[in-house]
Amino acid sequence: MIAKIRNYIQRAFEDVPKTKKSTELQEELISNLVEKFNDQLRLGKTEEEAYQTVIAGIGDLSELTEGLRERHVLSAITPADRKRSAMLTAIAVGL
């Protein structure tokens, strides 16, 4: 079932750019869900019941993944941005 939890989160993050932040967030989510899954097992639930409870508890991840996609798009530096930055730096140094 732990592999099933990992697969669920990996599918949710499929279209999110593979950045350090998104990878760390994904691993943290998996870790927390596995911990909650084990807690549910200790409470006497079956593996399937524990899995369903854990997955239902995280709710909709689309808002989170959308935010990561937008942040990546917004932070992308284009060649034109680099050229402008270099020119402004050269002017500042010249002054």
Coordinates of C-alpha atoms in Angstrom, one line a residue:
M1 CA 0.0 0.0 0.0
I2 CA 2.9 2.4 0.6
A3 CA 3.8 2.0 -3.1
K4 CA 0.2 2.8 -3.9
I5 CA 0.4 6.0 -1.9
R6 CA 3.7 6.9 -3.6
N7 CA 2.1 6.3 -7.0
Y8 CA -0.9 8.4 -6.1
I9 CA 1.3 11.4 -5.2
Q10 CA 3.6 10.9 -8.2
R11 CA 0.6 10.9 -10.6
A12 CA -0.7 14.1 -8.9
F13 CA 2.7 15.7 -9.6
E14 CA 3.1 14.4 -13.2
D15 CA 2.8 17.7 -15.0
V16 CA 4.6 19.8 -12.3
P17 CA 8.1 20.9 -13.4
K18 CA 10.8 18.8 -11.7
T19 CA 12.3 21.4 -9.4
K20 CA 14.0 21.0 -6.1
K21 CA 11.0 22.5 -4.3
S22 CA 8.4 20.3 -6.1
T23 CA 10.5 17.2 -5.4
E24 CA 10.9 18.1 -1.7
L25 CA 7.2 18.8 -1.4
Q26 CA 6.3 15.6 -3.1
E27 CA 8.6 13.6 -0.8
E28 CA 7.3 15.4 2.3
L29 CA 3.7 14.6 1.3
I30 CA 4.5 10.9 0.8
S31 CA 6.3 10.8 4.1
N32 CA 3.3 12.3 6.0
L33 CA 0.8 10.1 4.2
V34 CA 2.8 6.9 5.0
E35 CA 2.9 8.0 8.7
K36 CA -0.9 8.7 8.7
F37 CA -1.4 5.3 7.0
N38 CA 0.6 3.5 9.7
D39 CA -1.4 5.4 12.4
Q40 CA -4.6 4.2 10.8
L41 CA -3.3 0.6 10.8
R42 CA -2.5 0.9 14.5
L43 CA -6.1 2.0 15.1
G44 CA -7.2 -1.3 13.7
K45 CA -8.2 -0.4 10.2
T46 CA -7.5 -2.7 7.3
E47 CA -4.9 -1.6 4.7
E48 CA -7.6 -0.6 2.2
E49 CA -9.5 1.3 4.8
A50 CA -6.4 3.1 6.0
Y51 CA -5.4 3.9 2.4
Q52 CA -8.9 5.3 1.6
T53 CA -8.9 7.4 4.8
V54 CA -5.4 8.9 4.1
I55 CA -6.2 9.7 0.4
A56 CA -9.6 11.2 1.4
G57 CA -7.8 13.3 4.0
I58 CA -5.5 15.1 1.6
G59 CA -8.3 16.5 -0.5
D60 CA -7.7 18.1 -3.9
L61 CA -4.1 18.6 -4.8
S62 CA -4.8 20.5 -8.0
E63 CA -4.6 23.9 -6.4
L64 CA -1.2 23.0 -4.9
T65 CA 0.2 21.6 -8.2
E66 CA -1.2 24.5 -10.2
G67 CA 0.6 26.9 -7.9
L68 CA 3.9 25.0 -8.5
R69 CA 3.4 25.1 -12.2
E70 CA 2.6 28.9 -12.2
R71 CA 5.6 29.6 -9.9
H72 CA 7.9 27.8 -12.4
V73 CA 6.5 29.7 -15.4
L74 CA 6.8 33.0 -13.6
S75 CA 10.3 32.4 -12.5
A76 CA 11.6 31.4 -16.0
I77 CA 14.3 33.8 -17.1
T78 CA 14.2 34.4 -20.9
P79 CA 17.3 35.2 -22.9
A80 CA 15.9 38.7 -23.4
D81 CA 15.7 39.2 -19.6
R82 CA 19.3 38.1 -19.3
K83 CA 20.5 40.5 -22.0
R84 CA 18.6 43.4 -20.4
S85 CA 20.0 42.5 -17.0
A86 CA 23.5 42.4 -18.4
M87 CA 23.1 45.8 -20.1
L88 CA 21.7 47.4 -16.9
T89 CA 24.6 46.0 -14.9
A90 CA 27.1 47.3 -17.4
I91 CA 25.5 50.8 -17.3
A92 CA 25.5 50.7 -13.5
V93 CA 29.2 49.8 -13.4
G94 CA 30.0 52.5 -15.9
L95 CA 28.3 55.1 -13.8

